[in-house]
Amino acid sequence: MSRLALRVLGAVFVLWAVVTLTFFGTQAIPGDPAEAVLGGPGSRSTAAQLAQIRAQYGFDRPLWVRYLDELRHLAQGDLGVSYALKTPVTTLVGQTIGATLTLAGLSLVVAWAVAVVVAVAATRESRIGAALASLLEITAVAVPHFWLGSMLILVFSVGLGWLPPISTPGVAGLVLPVLSLALPLAGFLGQLMRESFLAALDAPFTLSARARGESETRVRLVHALRHAALPAISLSGWAFGSLISGAVVVEALFARPGLGRTLLSAVLAGDAPVITGVVLVVATVYLVLTVVTEAADRLADPRLRSASGQRAGAPAW
Amino acid sequence: MVGRLRAVRLADVFGVVLLFVLLIAAAAPGLVARRDPYEIEPSAAFQAPSTLHWFGTDESGRDTFSRVVHGTQSSVLIGIAAMAIGLGLAAALGTLSGLGGRLADYAVGRLLEVLFSVPVLLVALLAIAVLGAGVVPSAAAVGIAVAPGYARIVRSQIISARASGYVEAAVVLGRSRGVVLRRHILPNVTARLFALATLGVGQAVVWACSLSFLGLGVVPPNTEWGAMLAAGRPYLTNAWWLTVFPGAFIVFTAVTLTLLGRTLQQRNRER
Amino acid sequence: GGTAADAGDQPRQGGTLVYATGDDEPTCLDPQKGGNVAQALLGTQHLQTLFYQNSSGEILPWLATSWKQAADGLSWTIEIRENVKFSDGTALDADAVKANLDRIASPQTLSNTGRLALAKVASVEVTGPHTVRVDLKQPDGALLESLAQVWLPIESPTAFARGLDTNCLHPVGTGPYMVESWTKQDSVTLVRNPFFTTPPPDVAHTGPAYLDKIVWRFVPDGTSRFAALQSGQVHVIDVVEPQNAVAAKGNPTLRTLIAPRPGEPVELELNTGRAPFDDIRVRQAFFASIDVAGALRSVYLGTVPQSTSLLSSATRFNVPAPRHAYDPAAAAALLDQAGWAGRDADGYRVRDGKRLSVVLPYSRFIPLENGFYEQLQATAKKTGFEVKLQPLETAKWWIANNTWAYDAIPVYYTKNSPDVLRITYTTAALAESTPGSYHANTVHLKSADLDRLLEEASQTSDDARRGSLYQQAQELLGAGSYTLPIYDQQTRLAHQTKVRGLRLQPSLAMPDLYDVWIA
Amino acid sequence: MPQSTTPETVLDVRDLRIGFADADVVSGVSFTLQRGQCLALVGESGSGKSVTARALLGLAGPRSRVRAQRLHVLGQDVLRLSGRALRAMRGRDVGLVLQDALVALDPLRPVGREIAAALRGIPARRRRQRVWELLAAAGVPQPQRRAAQRADELSGGLRQRALIASAIALNPPVLIADEPTTALDTTVQDQILQLLLGLKQAGTGLLLISHDLAVIGRVADTVAVMRDGAIVEHGPARDVLATPTHPYTRQLLAAVPADRPRGTRLSDRPGPPADAVPRPLNDVALLSAAALTKRYALPDGSHHLAVDDVSFTLHRGRTLGLVGESGSGKTTTARIVLGLTRPDTGEVRLDGQPWSTLPESRRRPIRPRIGAIYQDPLGSFDPRMTVEEILADAASLGHSTRPAGYRKEIMGLLDAVGLPAATAGRRPARLSGGQRQRVAIARALAPRPDVLICDEPVSALDVLVQAQILDLLDDLQREFGLGYLFISHDLGVVRHVSDDVAVMTNGRIVEAGPTEQVLTAPSHPYTRRLLAAAPRLAGASARKELLP
Ligand SMILES: Nc1ncnc2c1ncn2[C@@H]1O[C@H](COP(=O)(O)OP(=O)(O)OP(=O)(O)O)[C@@H](O)[C@H]1O
Ligand SMILES: Nc1ncnc2c1ncn2[C@@H]1O[C@H](COP(=O)(O)OP(=O)(O)OP(=O)(O)O)[C@@H](O)[C@H]1O
Ligand SMILES: [Mg+2]
Ligand SMILES: [Mg+2]
């Protein structure tokens, strides 16, 4: 019980810190917020207009007052109203978060699927095969999302005309964005899994499984795979974060509405409430996810459940 | 086992050779590519790869090959700078939490959780928004953004080193905290970090070039690969070479550094 | 303007058209607030103006039926068309028009373009159920042209009552389509206006539009946008990149529709308010050291003609500027004269220890390719200019512009009248509403003669007189080499051949989907 | 060996050769095994025992080359069997109990499942029942409960038994047990051996692999001594163990410390003349522990009393042996004595001066007086340092790791522990287990300590290497008059090295006194059990004449 309370407290602290950092971060962005409200410095806004906005939004109050004010509002679940779009941030986020979570979620799943296949197919026997696999993985990791995305568009939309290059409500519109997000991650997870998978195949317990007469498939799927998955599972929270990063790029490329795009335009327009809102939401999602990941971790690795608490009993291989 | 080791050795050689090529390109691009990467020639725009222009020419008739080669410097520099910043912060935080006692450790732990909960590119975007675009800001932004990840690793490394048998042995021999830290903990941790760093540089380059794509990256006419990649992408269909070659070099670098990092890690493990 | 409609087969009723725009997503769909191209593109589909300007530049009545200018030119009487309803059922009458003009003028509305256009309006009086009188502070020859811009549309006053922000989401007008919904960052959906009764004067068909629906998508990335067109996912795209325009020409299922916009072309303006460009010789040298033709040929693959005048070819009274030539030798000579004889280690010109360097901030939203700036930088270096390129995002660019933090700066100004010169070159245009806020006179020009010419031109409605005044003004500006015109900013559309009847509204060369049907 | 193989023959191996990438690791091994018989493979580490065993199941390892004139299991030629047939054979015809049971079971799955996996052909519903039977048969108490636990939740002994249970699941006619008792407490070891004997009597052909001759002496009918991949001596256990013909076998036997009076040499390494330094008889109390207790808080909130009212005295030049089964609190005690763990109550004094109560800053200067050797020497070396750097650091009392100034000391130390000067430049990771332990000892000696705390210093070593290390420690003690606190779970070893012993269980010392007294006339039942369980070599008398 008290552990739960502690966890919640920790989460609250993290969110507070995130808000604080973002708040002062946005303050540091050059440019006059009042002008941002009036449609950017490009607007031919008059002194009177600016003054009026400053008063209306309270930009003229001292920094710390606004900070506390911000905290109060956030505490009440009020993310404020976008300077540029004049819509409540909650609405903006509400409209876009689904799309982004779907994108990131699916990408995570696909990445996992690919990584698992790569891992299970791995062998020590053919060194060329291994080298090739690892080269592919490294390459996948090193390919920028937007570049991969453009390539996919070129081939599957323009070339073969199979899939729409810009997002559509349906599943078809998701394929390319998901792929361009998932493949780099798959490369990363693949590396991770393949190594621990091969390690597991060398482990004594797989040998004794074989000695028991268990089939190769059983050895790989029932024994080795689970071990191989462990590190990847613990990293999934982080992976999701990197997917959100990628989403900023991919959403712009495939013209998908989403948190990433919201943030990008907000940053460009110096739209502080939106920036804070999006960052806050993403952080929250991340926190939730870490909890889930830990749960999954414990599920996959009973040792974490046992008294000792960490992978104490883990064999030395 | 034997086989495994062989494979590594092979990769070592490969990696070292690639690294050598990179270093030359970075140190003395003039030797590799004679043409001036900034020399424009509008009449020779969009020429496909040929014996004259190995990697073709861009919309201003500049020689892509020499641009890519000269780009090595700033690109790799960005990667390394970002890495340095990231690891610098990481080392500071990690050391603080690893050695600063319970309180410091708790504080840093939370702080990392905070920074970690905001994805890399989001942090980078904010940083750029504050710092403005350019080589240095890109490096800084990426560095700041990747720092928390590494700080975490540093921290765990230090903690495990602190709990290790050899530290205990040193204590039994009557070594002071300072000596233990200086002589045993830090050297062992940094050794691993170095391996990590090489792995990270490639990723840093990739992040930096994502910034370029978002229009917040390196300033033209700088030959940084990310900028080239972003600038050439609109011409994908009619001038593939403008993206393929810089892209290839980004991957090439990442691969090289990854191989190198792997080797170093292997070394650490074998010890 | 032009039309891409094939004669022959009959227009088909119905269907949904997907339009992918590369322009920014507006922050408000009501062009009365703010007033930029993004808003005009959409506004043209659902809003209409009192007057209409045809391809030859003449003014025709639209929501108005007729107009009369008082002898002193200080007031205009305008008859409003009867039996016109806004799509919310509100009737169009004199009160509605007054409400609109007053609203545009009011600071609360936060109008930029519209407010400036009505700068000379003193008041608007309702003199009859369908008659208004517009009283002016000074005569304004450009008034009707201004009122023919979609930035000064006539919207339902009932709708205004809902407040500024709501009106931004669903402005209500008399246009052929109505705004149905706006999914931020994705699309705006327009549906046919069944009560539509006021087609543009120069269009064949009457009555409601053919299309049931328009999905107006925001697709910032040019490559994706064109890919979407190629793959048939969208019917029309704008802001077609040069290389894609070429590709479209080679594609039998695609057409391009490219036309210049009125106003000032995309141009490079020099800050004469400080060194080095306070010296005309240096300005001339700078221009002479830029290979505009070469750049357009290479970067734009020859898809855009070099602009030859300070007013776009789509603007009335434009006259050729002094021919621009890339001439490094001449540039060098001029710099020597100007005292920038020496060169430093890097080959840049120096004068008493100071390097001849030029700060050039630019931004994506100004339709010049990176390649252009880079070539400019490279050629200028040859003659000894150090050009410091500063790619900035929109907001930062405006800050640079507003705070005079530039020596050379790319700009354009869209307006369907030569009066644009008055807005951007007169001493009055130097006045900043607040220190460090917007000023239209980017070259920092203070010329009494020019002010006189443009002021007079703006007050006369006699075309012959206007013509000669604007000619003098342009010659005066040309002689000063403050501005290097590069190319007419364009509306660059590409569309499927099965999209018929796509045309541009001449006033601002905005695409007009009223006539469009899908074969 | 009879050419013809009777039906009773379950294993028939002729001229087995196993090679990996570069060299042959097994070259020309031949043996046969009959039902109800036990053949033991003895030999030092790396001699090829495990590989041989694995080859019998076609599991010699990836990229291994296995050739043989004959490699028959129950009459079927392993080398010709298809993959499927091989799999069918494993577990059904031959059960393999893998070396180091501690990691031979999947740590993520309940042992019950692991065992059930072996139960092919038995309907799923009957499996659980069968698993419990097997565990019970393997001597696991509360089989139901244990079946649900994972390997790392079980003690070493239980794991070993679970592993055996999974190997005999289909009660195969052949069972291969690879080092089934290594690293187990003597009491547990005894139970395992009983189990194996039981199986043998039940008619299973048993191939036992071990480097512990004492163990073999109890179970094996025939013994094959392996060295460098070849069998050097092969014959009935009685003969081989009593009257070995091959010098290597003699060496092995001589190295067994059990029942060897204090001071007799185990290795052929000549020590200093016994009379060189007389064993000091004066009872100078060098180090004394009084009423030490240490309790650890467990995650579930409860407490664990690791050390409970432990007191003892260590005399200069003498050895106090601390014996007890795993988890009895030996290491914790050692850590307290080393000043690494603070006792909850009680105190350790050095030369009558306070030690465990001192603040670290005050203790640091006198730390050089107490050295330590650990069970895992490798872990106690900084992986970045070479041997000479390690020794320089120790010799210079931490002033420098640069060998330059300390060549003489370093060479002296290396010589003292019998390491060639060449080792100086190498990293411990590249040394053999025995060499590492020597380096550790050298490092411990460098500051010229009065006391050495040795926690299981030889448990991880081969008999031969163990013998050398034990002799070395003895020599050093005589030379420098060191006092040893010698911790081990191996009665034989403790008995051989210590003047006094303390028997520990559940954190308490249940019996202490002069070695011979305690170990010949034990008063406490636990000590008796310990002794009864300890395997001994038959015919101790026979070994007198082995000594050169
Ligand atoms: N898979 C493998 N690849 C390469 N070499 C191996 C492999 N397995 C064993 N060896 C080598 O074969 C030799 C014999 O190994 P084996 O495990 O049989 O020794 P052992 O007698 O069992 O030693 P121990 O008593 O320590 O178990 C060793 O030198 C070992 O390095
Ligand atoms: N840091 C600790 N926290 C909790 N319990 C501990 C800790 N250290 C030791 N213990 C427990 O104290 C008991 C004694 O441990 P110790 O290591 O002293 O036994 P041991 O006799 O050395 O066993 P072994 O022969 O296996 O080394 C064990 O049950 C162990 O689980
Ligand atoms: Mg073995
Ligand atoms: Mg212990």
Coordinates of C-alpha atoms and ligand atoms in Angstrom, one line a residue, chain B residues 1-3, chain D residues 18-26 42-54 59-64 99-100 178-179 182 209-211 226 229 462, ligand 1:
Chain B
M1 CA 33.2 -19.8 -28.4
V2 CA 36.2 -19.9 -30.6
G3 CA 34.1 -19.1 -33.6
Chain D
I18 CA 36.3 -35.1 -30.3
G19 CA 37.7 -32.0 -31.8
F20 CA 36.7 -28.4 -31.9
A21 CA 37.7 -25.7 -34.3
D22 CA 41.5 -26.1 -33.8
A23 CA 42.5 -29.1 -31.7
D24 CA 41.2 -32.5 -30.5
V25 CA 40.1 -32.2 -26.9
V26 CA 39.3 -35.9 -26.6
V42 CA 38.1 -38.9 -13.1
G43 CA 40.5 -36.1 -14.1
E44 CA 41.5 -32.6 -13.7
S45 CA 39.5 -29.7 -15.1
G46 CA 39.6 -29.5 -18.9
S47 CA 40.6 -33.1 -19.3
G48 CA 37.6 -33.8 -21.5
K49 CA 35.1 -35.5 -19.2
S50 CA 32.0 -33.5 -19.9
V51 CA 32.6 -33.4 -23.7
T52 CA 32.9 -37.1 -23.7
A53 CA 29.6 -37.4 -21.8
R54 CA 27.8 -35.0 -24.0
L59 CA 25.5 -33.0 -27.9
A60 CA 29.2 -32.5 -28.0
G61 CA 28.5 -28.9 -29.0
P62 CA 28.2 -26.7 -32.1
R63 CA 31.0 -27.0 -34.6
S64 CA 32.4 -30.1 -32.9
Q99 CA 27.5 -30.2 -14.7
D100 CA 26.9 -27.3 -12.3
D178 CA 28.5 -34.9 -14.5
E179 CA 30.0 -33.6 -11.3
T182 CA 30.6 -30.6 -6.6
I209 CA 32.0 -37.9 -13.7
S210 CA 33.9 -36.3 -10.9
H211 CA 37.3 -35.0 -9.9
M226 CA 41.4 -39.0 -17.8
G229 CA 41.6 -36.0 -23.4
D462 CA 40.8 -28.9 -8.7
Ligands
LIG1 N1 31.8 -26.0 -27.1 C1 33.1 -26.0 -27.0 N2 33.8 -25.3 -27.9 C2 35.2 -25.3 -27.8 N3 35.9 -26.0 -26.9 C3 35.2 -26.7 -26.0 C4 33.8 -26.7 -26.0 N4 33.4 -27.5 -24.9 C5 34.5 -27.9 -24.3 N5 35.6 -27.4 -24.9 C6 37.0 -27.7 -24.5 O1 37.2 -29.1 -24.4 C7 38.1 -29.3 -23.3 C8 37.4 -30.3 -22.3 O2 36.2 -29.7 -21.8 P1 35.4 -30.4 -20.7 O3 34.3 -29.6 -20.3 O4 35.1 -31.8 -21.2 O5 36.4 -30.5 -19.5 P2 36.0 -31.3 -18.1 O6 36.9 -32.4 -18.0 O7 34.6 -31.5 -18.1 O8 36.5 -30.1 -17.1 P3 35.7 -29.8 -15.8 O9 36.1 -30.7 -14.8 O10 36.1 -28.4 -15.5 O11 34.2 -29.9 -16.2 C9 38.3 -28.0 -22.6 O12 39.6 -27.5 -22.9 C10 37.3 -27.1 -23.2 O13 37.9 -25.8 -23.4

